[in-house]
Tab-separated table of N, CA, C and O in Angstrom:
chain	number	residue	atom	x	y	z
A	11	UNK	N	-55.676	-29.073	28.355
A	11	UNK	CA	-56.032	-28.161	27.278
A	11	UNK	C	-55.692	-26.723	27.663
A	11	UNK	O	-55.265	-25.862	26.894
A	12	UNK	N	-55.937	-26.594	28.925
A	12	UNK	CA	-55.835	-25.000	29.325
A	12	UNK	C	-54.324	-24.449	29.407
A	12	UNK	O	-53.887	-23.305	29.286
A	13	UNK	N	-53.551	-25.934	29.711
A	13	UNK	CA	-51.900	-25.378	30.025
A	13	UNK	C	-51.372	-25.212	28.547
A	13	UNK	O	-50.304	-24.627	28.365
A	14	UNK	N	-52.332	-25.879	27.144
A	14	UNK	CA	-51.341	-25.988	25.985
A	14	UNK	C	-51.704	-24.261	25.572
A	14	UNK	O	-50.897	-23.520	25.011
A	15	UNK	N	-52.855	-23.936	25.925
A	15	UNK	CA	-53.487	-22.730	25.401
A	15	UNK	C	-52.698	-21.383	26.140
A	15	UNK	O	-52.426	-20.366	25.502
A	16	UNK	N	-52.386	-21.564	27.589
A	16	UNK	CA	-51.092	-20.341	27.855
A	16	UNK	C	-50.269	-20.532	27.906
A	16	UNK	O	-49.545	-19.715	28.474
A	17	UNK	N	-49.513	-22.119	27.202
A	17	UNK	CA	-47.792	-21.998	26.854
A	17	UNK	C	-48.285	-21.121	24.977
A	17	UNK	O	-47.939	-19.950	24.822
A	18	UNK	N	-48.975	-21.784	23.907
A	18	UNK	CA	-49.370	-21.108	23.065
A	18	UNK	C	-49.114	-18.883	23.053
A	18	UNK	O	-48.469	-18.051	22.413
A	19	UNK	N	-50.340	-18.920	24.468
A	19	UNK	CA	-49.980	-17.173	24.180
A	19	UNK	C	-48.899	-16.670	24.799
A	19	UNK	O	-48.583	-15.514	24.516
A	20	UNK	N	-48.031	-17.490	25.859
A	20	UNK	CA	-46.872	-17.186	26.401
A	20	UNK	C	-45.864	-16.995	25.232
A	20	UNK	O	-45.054	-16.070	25.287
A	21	UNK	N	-45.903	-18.041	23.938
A	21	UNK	CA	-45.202	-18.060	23.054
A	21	UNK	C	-45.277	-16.815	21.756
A	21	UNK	O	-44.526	-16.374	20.886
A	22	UNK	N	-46.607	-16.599	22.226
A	22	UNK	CA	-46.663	-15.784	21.295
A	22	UNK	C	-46.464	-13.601	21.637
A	22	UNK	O	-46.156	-12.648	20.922
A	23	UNK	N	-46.785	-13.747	22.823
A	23	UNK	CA	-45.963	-13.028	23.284
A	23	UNK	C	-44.423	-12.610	23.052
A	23	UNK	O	-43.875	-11.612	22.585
A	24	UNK	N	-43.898	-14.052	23.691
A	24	UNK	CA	-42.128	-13.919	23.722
A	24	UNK	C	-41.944	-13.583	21.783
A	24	UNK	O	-40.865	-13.365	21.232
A	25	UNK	N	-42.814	-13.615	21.336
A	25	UNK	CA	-42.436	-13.523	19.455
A	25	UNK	C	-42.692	-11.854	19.039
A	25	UNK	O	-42.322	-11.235	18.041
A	26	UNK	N	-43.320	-11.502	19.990
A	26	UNK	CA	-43.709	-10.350	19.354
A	26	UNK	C	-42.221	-9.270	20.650
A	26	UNK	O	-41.721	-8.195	20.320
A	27	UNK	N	-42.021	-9.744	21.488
A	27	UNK	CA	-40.914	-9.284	22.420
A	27	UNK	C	-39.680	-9.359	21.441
A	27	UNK	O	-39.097	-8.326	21.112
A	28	UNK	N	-39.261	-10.706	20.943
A	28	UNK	CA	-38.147	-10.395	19.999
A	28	UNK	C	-38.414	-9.429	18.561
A	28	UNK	O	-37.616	-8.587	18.148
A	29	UNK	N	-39.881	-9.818	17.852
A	29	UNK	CA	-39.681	-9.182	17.307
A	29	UNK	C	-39.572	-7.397	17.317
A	29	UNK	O	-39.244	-6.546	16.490
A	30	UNK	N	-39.905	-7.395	18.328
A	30	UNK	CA	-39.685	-5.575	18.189
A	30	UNK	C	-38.573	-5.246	18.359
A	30	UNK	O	-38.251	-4.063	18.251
A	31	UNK	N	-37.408	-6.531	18.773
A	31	UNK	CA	-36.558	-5.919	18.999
A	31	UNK	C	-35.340	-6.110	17.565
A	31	UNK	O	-34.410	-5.380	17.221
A	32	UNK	N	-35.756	-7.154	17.102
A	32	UNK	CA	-35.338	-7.759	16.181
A	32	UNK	C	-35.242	-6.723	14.781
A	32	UNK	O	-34.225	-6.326	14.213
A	33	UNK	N	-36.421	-6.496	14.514
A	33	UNK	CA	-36.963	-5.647	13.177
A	33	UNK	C	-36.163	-4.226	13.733
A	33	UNK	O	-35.190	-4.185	12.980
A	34	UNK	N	-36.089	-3.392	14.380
A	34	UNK	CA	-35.342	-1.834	14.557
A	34	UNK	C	-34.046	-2.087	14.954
A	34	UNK	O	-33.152	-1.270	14.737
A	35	UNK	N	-33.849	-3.166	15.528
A	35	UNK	CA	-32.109	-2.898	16.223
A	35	UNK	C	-31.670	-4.020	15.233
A	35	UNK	O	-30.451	-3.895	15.353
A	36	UNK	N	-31.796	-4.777	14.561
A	36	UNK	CA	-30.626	-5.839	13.739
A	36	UNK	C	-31.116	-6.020	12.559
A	36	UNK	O	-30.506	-6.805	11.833
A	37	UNK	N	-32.064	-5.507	12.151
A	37	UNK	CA	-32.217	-5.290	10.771
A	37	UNK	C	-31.922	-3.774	9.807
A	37	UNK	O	-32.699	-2.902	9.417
A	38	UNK	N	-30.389	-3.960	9.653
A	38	UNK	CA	-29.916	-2.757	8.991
A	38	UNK	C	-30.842	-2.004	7.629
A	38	UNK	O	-30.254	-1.463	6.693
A	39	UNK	N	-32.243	-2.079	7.713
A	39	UNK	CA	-32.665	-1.549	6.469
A	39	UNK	C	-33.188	-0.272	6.679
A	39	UNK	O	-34.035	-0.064	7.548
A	40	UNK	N	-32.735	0.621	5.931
A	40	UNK	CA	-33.587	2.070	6.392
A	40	UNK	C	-35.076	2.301	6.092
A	40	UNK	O	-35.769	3.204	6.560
A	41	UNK	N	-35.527	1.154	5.072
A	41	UNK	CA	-37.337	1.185	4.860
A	41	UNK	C	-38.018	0.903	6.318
A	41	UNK	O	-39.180	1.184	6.609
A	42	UNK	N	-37.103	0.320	7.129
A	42	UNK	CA	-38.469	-0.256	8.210
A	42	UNK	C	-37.574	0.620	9.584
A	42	UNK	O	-37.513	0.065	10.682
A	43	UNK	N	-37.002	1.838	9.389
A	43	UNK	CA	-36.926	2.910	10.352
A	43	UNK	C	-37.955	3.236	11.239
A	43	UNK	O	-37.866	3.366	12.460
A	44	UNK	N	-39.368	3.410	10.218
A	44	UNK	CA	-40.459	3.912	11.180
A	44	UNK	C	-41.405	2.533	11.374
A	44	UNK	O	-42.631	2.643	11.409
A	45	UNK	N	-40.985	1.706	11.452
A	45	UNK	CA	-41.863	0.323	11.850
A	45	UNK	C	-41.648	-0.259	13.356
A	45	UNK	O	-40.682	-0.538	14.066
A	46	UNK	N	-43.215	-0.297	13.473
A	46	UNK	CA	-43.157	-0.851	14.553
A	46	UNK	C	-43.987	-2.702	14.406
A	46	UNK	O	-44.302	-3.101	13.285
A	47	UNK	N	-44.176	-3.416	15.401
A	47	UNK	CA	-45.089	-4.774	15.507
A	47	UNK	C	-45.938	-4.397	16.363
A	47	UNK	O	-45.461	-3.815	17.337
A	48	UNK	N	-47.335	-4.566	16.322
A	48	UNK	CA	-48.530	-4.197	17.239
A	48	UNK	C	-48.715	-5.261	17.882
A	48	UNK	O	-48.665	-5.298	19.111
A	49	UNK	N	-48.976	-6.368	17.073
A	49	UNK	CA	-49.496	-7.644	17.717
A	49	UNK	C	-48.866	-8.985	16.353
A	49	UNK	O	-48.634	-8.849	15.152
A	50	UNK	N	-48.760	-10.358	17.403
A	50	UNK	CA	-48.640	-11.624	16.345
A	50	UNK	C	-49.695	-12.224	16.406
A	50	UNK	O	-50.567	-11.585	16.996
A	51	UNK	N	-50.039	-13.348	15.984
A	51	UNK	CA	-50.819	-14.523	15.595
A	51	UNK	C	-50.004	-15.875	15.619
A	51	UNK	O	-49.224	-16.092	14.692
A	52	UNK	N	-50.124	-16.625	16.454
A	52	UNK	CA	-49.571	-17.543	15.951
A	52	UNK	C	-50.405	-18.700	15.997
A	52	UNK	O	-51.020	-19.042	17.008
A	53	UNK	N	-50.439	-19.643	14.297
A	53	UNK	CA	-51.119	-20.722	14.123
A	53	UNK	C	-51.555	-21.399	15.325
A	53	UNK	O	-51.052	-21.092	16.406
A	54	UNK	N	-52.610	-22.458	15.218
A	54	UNK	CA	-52.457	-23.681	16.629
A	54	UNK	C	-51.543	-24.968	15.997
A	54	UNK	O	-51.862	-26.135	16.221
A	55	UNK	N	-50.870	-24.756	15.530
A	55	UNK	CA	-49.720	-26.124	15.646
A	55	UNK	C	-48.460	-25.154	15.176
A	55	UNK	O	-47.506	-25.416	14.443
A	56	UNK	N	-48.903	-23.640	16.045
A	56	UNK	CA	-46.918	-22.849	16.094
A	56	UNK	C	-46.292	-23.353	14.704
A	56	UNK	O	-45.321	-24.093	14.861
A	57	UNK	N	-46.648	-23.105	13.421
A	57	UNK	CA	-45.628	-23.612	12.770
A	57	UNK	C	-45.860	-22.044	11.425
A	57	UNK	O	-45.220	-21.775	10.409
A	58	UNK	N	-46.924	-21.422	12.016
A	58	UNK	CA	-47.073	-20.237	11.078
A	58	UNK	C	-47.152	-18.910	11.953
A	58	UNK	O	-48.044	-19.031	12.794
A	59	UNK	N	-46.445	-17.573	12.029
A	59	UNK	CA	-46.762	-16.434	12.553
A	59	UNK	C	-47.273	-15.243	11.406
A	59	UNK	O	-46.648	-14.885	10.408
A	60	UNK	N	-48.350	-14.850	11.790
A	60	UNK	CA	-48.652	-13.721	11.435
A	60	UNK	C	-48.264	-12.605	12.112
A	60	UNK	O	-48.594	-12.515	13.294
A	61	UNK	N	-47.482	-11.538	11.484
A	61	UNK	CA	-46.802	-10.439	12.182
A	61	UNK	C	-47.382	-9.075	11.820
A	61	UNK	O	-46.879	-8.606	10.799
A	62	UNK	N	-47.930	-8.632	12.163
A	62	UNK	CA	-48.967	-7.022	11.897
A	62	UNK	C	-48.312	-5.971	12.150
A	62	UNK	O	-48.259	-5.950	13.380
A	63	UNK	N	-47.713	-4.976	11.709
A	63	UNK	CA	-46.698	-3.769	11.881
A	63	UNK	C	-47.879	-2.703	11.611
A	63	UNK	O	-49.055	-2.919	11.317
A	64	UNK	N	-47.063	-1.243	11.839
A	64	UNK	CA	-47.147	-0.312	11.530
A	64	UNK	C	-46.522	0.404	10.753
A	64	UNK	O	-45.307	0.204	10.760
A	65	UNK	N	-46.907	1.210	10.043
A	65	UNK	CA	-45.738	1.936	9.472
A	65	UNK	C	-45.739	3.756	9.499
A	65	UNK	O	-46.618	4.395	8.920
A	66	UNK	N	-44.866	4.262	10.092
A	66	UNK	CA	-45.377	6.118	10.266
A	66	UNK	C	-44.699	6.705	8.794
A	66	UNK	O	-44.836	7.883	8.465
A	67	UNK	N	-43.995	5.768	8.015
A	67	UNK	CA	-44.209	6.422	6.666
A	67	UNK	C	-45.235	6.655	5.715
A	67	UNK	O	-46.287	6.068	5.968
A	68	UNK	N	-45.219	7.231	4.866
A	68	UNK	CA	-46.131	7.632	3.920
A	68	UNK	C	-46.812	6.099	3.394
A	68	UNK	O	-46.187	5.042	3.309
A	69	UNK	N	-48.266	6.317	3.074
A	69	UNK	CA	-48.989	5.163	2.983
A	69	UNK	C	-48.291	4.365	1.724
A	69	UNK	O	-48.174	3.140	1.762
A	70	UNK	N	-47.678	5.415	0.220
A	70	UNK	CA	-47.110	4.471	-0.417
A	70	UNK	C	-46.179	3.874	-0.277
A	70	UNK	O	-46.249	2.910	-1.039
A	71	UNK	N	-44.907	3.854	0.505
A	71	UNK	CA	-44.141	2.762	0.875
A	71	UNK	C	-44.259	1.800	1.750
A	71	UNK	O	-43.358	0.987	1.958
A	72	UNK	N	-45.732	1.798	2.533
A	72	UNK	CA	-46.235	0.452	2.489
A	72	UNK	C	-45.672	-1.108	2.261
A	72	UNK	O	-45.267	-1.947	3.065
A	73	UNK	N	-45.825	-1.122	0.807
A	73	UNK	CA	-45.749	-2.192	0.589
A	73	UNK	C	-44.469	-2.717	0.125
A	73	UNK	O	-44.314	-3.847	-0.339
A	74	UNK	N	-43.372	-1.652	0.305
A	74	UNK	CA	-41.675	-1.494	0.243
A	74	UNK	C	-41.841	-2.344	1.614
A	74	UNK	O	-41.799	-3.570	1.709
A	75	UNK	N	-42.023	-1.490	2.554
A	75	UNK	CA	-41.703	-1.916	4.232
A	75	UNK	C	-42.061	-3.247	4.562
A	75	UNK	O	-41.604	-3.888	5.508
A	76	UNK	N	-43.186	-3.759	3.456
A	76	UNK	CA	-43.702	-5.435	3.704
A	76	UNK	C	-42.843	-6.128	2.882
A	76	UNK	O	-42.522	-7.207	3.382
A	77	UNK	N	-42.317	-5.894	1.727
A	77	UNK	CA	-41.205	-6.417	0.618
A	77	UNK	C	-40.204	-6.421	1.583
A	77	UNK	O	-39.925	-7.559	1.962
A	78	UNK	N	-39.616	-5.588	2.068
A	78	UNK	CA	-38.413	-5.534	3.455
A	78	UNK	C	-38.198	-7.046	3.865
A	78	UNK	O	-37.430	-7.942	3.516
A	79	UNK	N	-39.588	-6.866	5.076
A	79	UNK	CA	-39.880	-7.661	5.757
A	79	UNK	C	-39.630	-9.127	5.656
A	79	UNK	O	-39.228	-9.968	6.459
A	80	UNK	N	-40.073	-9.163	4.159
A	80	UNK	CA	-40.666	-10.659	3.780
A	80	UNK	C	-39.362	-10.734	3.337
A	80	UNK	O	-38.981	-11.896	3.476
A	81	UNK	N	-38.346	-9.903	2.781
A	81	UNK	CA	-37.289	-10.661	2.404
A	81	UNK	C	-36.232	-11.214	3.641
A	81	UNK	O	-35.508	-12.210	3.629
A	82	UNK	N	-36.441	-10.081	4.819
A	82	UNK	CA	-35.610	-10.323	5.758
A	82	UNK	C	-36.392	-11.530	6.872
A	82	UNK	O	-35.779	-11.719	7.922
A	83	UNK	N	-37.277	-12.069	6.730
A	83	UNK	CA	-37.918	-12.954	7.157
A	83	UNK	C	-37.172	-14.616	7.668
A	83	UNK	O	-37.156	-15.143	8.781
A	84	UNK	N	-36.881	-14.868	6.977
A	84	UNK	CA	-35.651	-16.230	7.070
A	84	UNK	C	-34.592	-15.797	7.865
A	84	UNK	O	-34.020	-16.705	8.468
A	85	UNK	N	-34.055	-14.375	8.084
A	85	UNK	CA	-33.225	-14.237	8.940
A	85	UNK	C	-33.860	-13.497	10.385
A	85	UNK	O	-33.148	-13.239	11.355
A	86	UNK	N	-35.001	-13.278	10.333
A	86	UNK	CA	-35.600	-13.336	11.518
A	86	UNK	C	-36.212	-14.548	12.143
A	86	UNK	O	-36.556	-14.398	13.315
A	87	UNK	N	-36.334	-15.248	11.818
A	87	UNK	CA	-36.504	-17.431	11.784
A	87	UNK	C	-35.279	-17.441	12.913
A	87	UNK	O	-35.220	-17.649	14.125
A	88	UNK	N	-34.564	-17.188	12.117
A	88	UNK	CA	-32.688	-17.734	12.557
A	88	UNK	C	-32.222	-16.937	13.796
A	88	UNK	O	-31.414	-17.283	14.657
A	89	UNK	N	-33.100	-15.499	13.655
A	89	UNK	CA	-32.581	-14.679	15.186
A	89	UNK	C	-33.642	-15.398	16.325
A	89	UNK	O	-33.264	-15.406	17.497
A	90	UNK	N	-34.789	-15.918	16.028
A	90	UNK	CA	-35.560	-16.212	17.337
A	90	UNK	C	-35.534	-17.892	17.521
A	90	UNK	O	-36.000	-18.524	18.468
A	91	UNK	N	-34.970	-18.327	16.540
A	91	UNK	CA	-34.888	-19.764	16.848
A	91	UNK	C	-33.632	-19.906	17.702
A	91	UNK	O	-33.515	-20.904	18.414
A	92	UNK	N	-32.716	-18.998	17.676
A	92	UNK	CA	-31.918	-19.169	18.629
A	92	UNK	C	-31.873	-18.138	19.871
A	92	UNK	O	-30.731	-18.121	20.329
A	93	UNK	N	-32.477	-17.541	20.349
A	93	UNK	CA	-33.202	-16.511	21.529
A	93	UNK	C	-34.163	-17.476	22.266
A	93	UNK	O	-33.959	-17.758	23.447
A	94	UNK	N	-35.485	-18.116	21.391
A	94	UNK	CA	-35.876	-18.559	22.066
A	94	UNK	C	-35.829	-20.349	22.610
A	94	UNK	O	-36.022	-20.759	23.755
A	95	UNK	N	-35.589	-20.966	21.677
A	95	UNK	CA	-35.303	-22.525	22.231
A	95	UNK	C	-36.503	-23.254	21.187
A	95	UNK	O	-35.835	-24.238	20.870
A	96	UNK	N	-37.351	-23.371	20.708
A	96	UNK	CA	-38.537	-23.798	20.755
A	96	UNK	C	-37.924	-25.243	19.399
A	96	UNK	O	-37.072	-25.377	18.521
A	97	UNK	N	-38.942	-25.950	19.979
A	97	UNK	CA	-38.293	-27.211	19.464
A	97	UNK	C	-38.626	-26.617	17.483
A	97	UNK	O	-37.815	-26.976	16.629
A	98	UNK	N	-39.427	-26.052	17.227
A	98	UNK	CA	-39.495	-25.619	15.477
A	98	UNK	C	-40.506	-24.243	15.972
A	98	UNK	O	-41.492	-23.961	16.653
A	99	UNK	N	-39.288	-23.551	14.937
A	99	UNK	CA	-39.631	-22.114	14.980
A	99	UNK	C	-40.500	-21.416	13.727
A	99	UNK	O	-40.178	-21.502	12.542
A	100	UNK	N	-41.533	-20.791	14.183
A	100	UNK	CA	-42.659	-20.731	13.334
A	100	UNK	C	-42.287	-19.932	12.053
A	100	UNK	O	-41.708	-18.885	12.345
A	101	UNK	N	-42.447	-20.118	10.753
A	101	UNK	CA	-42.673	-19.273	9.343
A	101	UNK	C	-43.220	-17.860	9.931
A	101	UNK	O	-44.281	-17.755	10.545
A	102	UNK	N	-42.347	-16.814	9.653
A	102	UNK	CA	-43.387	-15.360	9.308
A	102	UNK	C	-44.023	-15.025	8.107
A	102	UNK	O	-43.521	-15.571	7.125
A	103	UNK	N	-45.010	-14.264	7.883
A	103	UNK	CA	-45.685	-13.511	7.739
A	103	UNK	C	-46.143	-11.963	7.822
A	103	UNK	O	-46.962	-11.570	8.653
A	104	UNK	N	-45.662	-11.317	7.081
A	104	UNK	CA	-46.048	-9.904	7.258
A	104	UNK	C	-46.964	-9.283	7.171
A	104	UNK	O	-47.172	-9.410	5.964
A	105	UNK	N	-47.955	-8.487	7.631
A	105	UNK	CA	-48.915	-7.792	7.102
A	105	UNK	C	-49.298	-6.500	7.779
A	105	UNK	O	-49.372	-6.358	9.000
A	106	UNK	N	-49.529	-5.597	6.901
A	106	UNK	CA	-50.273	-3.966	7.343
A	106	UNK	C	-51.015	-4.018	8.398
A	106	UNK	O	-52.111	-4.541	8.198
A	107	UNK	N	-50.736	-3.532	9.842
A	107	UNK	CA	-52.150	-3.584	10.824
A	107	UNK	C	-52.798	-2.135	10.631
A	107	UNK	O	-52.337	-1.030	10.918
A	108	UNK	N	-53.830	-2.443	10.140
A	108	UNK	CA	-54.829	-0.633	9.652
A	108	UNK	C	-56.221	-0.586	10.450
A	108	UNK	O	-57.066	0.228	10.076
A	109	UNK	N	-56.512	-1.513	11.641
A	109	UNK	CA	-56.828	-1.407	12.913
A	109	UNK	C	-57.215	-0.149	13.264
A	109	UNK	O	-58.381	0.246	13.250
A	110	UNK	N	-55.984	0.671	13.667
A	110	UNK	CA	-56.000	1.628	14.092
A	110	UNK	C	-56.686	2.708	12.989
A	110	UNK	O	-57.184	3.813	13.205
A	111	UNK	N	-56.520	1.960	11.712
A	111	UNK	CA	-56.990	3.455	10.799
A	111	UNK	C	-58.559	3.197	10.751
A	111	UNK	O	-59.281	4.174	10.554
A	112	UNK	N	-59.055	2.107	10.896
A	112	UNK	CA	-60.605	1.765	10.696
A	112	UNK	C	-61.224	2.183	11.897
A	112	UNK	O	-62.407	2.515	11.825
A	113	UNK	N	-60.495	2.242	13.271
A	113	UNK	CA	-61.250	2.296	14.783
A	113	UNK	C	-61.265	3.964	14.090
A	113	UNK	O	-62.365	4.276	13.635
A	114	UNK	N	-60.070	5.124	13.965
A	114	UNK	CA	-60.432	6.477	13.673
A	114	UNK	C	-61.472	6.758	12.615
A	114	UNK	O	-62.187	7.740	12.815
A	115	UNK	N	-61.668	6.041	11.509
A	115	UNK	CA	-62.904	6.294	10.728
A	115	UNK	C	-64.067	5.683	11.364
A	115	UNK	O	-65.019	6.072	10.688
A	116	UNK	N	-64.486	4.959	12.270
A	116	UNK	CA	-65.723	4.661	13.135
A	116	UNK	C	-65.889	5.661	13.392
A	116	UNK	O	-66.833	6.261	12.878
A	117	UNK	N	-64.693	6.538	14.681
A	117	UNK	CA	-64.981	7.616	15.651
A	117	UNK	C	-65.484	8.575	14.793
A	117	UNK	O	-66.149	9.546	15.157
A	118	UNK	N	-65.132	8.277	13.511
A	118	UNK	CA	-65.118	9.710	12.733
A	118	UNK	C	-66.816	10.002	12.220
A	118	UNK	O	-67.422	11.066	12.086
A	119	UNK	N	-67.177	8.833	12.049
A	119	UNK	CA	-68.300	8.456	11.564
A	119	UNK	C	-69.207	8.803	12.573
A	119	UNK	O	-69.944	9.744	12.278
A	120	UNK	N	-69.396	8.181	13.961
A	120	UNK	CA	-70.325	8.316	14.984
A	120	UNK	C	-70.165	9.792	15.136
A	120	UNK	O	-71.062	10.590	15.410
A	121	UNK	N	-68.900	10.050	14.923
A	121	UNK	CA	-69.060	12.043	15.277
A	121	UNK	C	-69.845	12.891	14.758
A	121	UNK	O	-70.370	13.882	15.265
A	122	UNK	N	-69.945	12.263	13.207
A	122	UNK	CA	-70.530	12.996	12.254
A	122	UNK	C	-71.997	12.642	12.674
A	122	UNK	O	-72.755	13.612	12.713
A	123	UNK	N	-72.687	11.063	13.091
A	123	UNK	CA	-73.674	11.247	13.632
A	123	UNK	C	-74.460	12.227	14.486
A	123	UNK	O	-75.679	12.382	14.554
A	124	UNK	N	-73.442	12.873	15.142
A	124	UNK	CA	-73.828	13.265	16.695
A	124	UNK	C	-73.996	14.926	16.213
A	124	UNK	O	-74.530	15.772	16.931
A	125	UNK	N	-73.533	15.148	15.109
A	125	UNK	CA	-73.610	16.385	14.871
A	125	UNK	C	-74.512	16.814	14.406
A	125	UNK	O	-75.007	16.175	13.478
A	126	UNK	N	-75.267	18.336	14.910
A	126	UNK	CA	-76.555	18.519	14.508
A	126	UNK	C	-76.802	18.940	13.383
A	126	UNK	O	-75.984	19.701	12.866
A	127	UNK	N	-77.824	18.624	12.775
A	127	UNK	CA	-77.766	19.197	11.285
A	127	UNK	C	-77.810	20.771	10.990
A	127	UNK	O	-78.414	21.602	11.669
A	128	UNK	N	-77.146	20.982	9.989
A	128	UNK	CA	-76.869	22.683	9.529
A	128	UNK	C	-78.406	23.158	9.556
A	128	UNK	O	-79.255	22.303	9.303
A	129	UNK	N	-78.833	24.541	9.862
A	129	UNK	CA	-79.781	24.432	9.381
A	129	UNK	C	-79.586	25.659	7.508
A	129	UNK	O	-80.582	26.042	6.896
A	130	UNK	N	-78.500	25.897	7.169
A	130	UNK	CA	-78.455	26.699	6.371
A	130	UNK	C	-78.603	25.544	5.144
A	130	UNK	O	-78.750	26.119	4.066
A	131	UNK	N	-78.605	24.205	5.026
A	131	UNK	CA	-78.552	22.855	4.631
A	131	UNK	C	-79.726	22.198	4.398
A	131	UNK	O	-79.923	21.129	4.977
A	132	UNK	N	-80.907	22.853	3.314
A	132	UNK	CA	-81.579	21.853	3.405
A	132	UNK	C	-81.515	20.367	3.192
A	132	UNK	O	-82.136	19.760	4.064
A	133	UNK	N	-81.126	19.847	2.575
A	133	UNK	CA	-81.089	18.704	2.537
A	133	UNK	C	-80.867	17.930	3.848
A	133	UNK	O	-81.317	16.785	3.894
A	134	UNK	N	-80.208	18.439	4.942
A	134	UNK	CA	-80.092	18.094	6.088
A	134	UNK	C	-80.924	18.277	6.723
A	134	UNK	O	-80.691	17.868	7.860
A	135	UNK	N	-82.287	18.901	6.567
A	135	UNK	CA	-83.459	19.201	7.528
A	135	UNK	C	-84.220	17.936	6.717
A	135	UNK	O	-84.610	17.149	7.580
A	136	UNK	N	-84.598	17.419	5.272
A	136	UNK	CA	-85.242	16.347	5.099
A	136	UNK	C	-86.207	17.058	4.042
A	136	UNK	O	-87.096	16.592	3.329
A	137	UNK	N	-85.643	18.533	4.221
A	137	UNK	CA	-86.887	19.130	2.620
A	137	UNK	C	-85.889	19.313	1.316
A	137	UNK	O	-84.661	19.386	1.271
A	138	UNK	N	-86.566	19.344	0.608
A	138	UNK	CA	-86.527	19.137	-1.064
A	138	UNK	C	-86.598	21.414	-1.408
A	138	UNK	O	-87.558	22.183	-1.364
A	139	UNK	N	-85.245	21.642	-1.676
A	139	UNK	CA	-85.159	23.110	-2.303
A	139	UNK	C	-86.223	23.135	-3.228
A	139	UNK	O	-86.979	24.091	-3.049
A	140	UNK	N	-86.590	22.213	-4.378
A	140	UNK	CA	-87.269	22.360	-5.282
A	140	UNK	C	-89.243	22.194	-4.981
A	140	UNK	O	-90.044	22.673	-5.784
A	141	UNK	N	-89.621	21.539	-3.868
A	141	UNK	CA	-90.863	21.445	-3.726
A	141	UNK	C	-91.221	22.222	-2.465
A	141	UNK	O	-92.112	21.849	-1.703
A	142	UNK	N	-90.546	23.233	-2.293
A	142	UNK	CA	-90.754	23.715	-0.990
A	142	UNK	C	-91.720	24.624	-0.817
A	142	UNK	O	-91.945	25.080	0.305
């Protein structure tokens, strides 16, 4: 069980190795210029990848850069099925990783905790302007 579980993340590794290289250097599209892959997923019977990008363009072309993706998808199949060997090469999947945008609104949040209240602010001291 333990050897199927690190050929599994070995594999899924080597997927996210081609793909970074795959998506910026042989995919001639100028939407996925500023794309990167953070991390994959891959099913437990390898026959599905989930692929999580970034994107440093503007939040609305988004979902251009995933339209990209998903169309150029079948020919990223065809670049790692022959790179890597694997007896059946897994379906992609594209999707937004916004990870990173939810961990900065935590920080942002606990900050605002930590900050002391105004005192020019009542409402931030806990009294009422009107019954004071």
């Amino acid at each position: 069980m333990r050897e199927a579980s690190i050929r599994h993340n070995r594999i899924e590794e080597r997927l996210l190795e081609e793909l970074e290289t795959i998506i910026p250097l042989e995919l001639n599209d100028p939407r996925l210029i500023n794309t990167t892959v953070t991390r994959t997923h891959l099913s437990a019977d390898m026959k599905n990848c989930r692929v999580y990008i970034i994107d440093r363009s503007e939040p609305a072309a988004r979902e251009e850069v995933l339209r990209a993706l998903s169309h150029a998808a079948s020919y990223v199949r065809s670049e790692i099925a022959g790179s890597l060997g694997l007896k059946f090469t897994p379906t992609f999947q594209f999707f937004y990783d916004d990870s990173t945008e939810r961990a900065m609104r935590v920080e942002q949040i606990i900050e605002n905790l930590h900050q002391p209240a105004s005192a020019e602010d009542p409402s931030a001291q806990g009294a009422d302007p009107n019954h004071g």
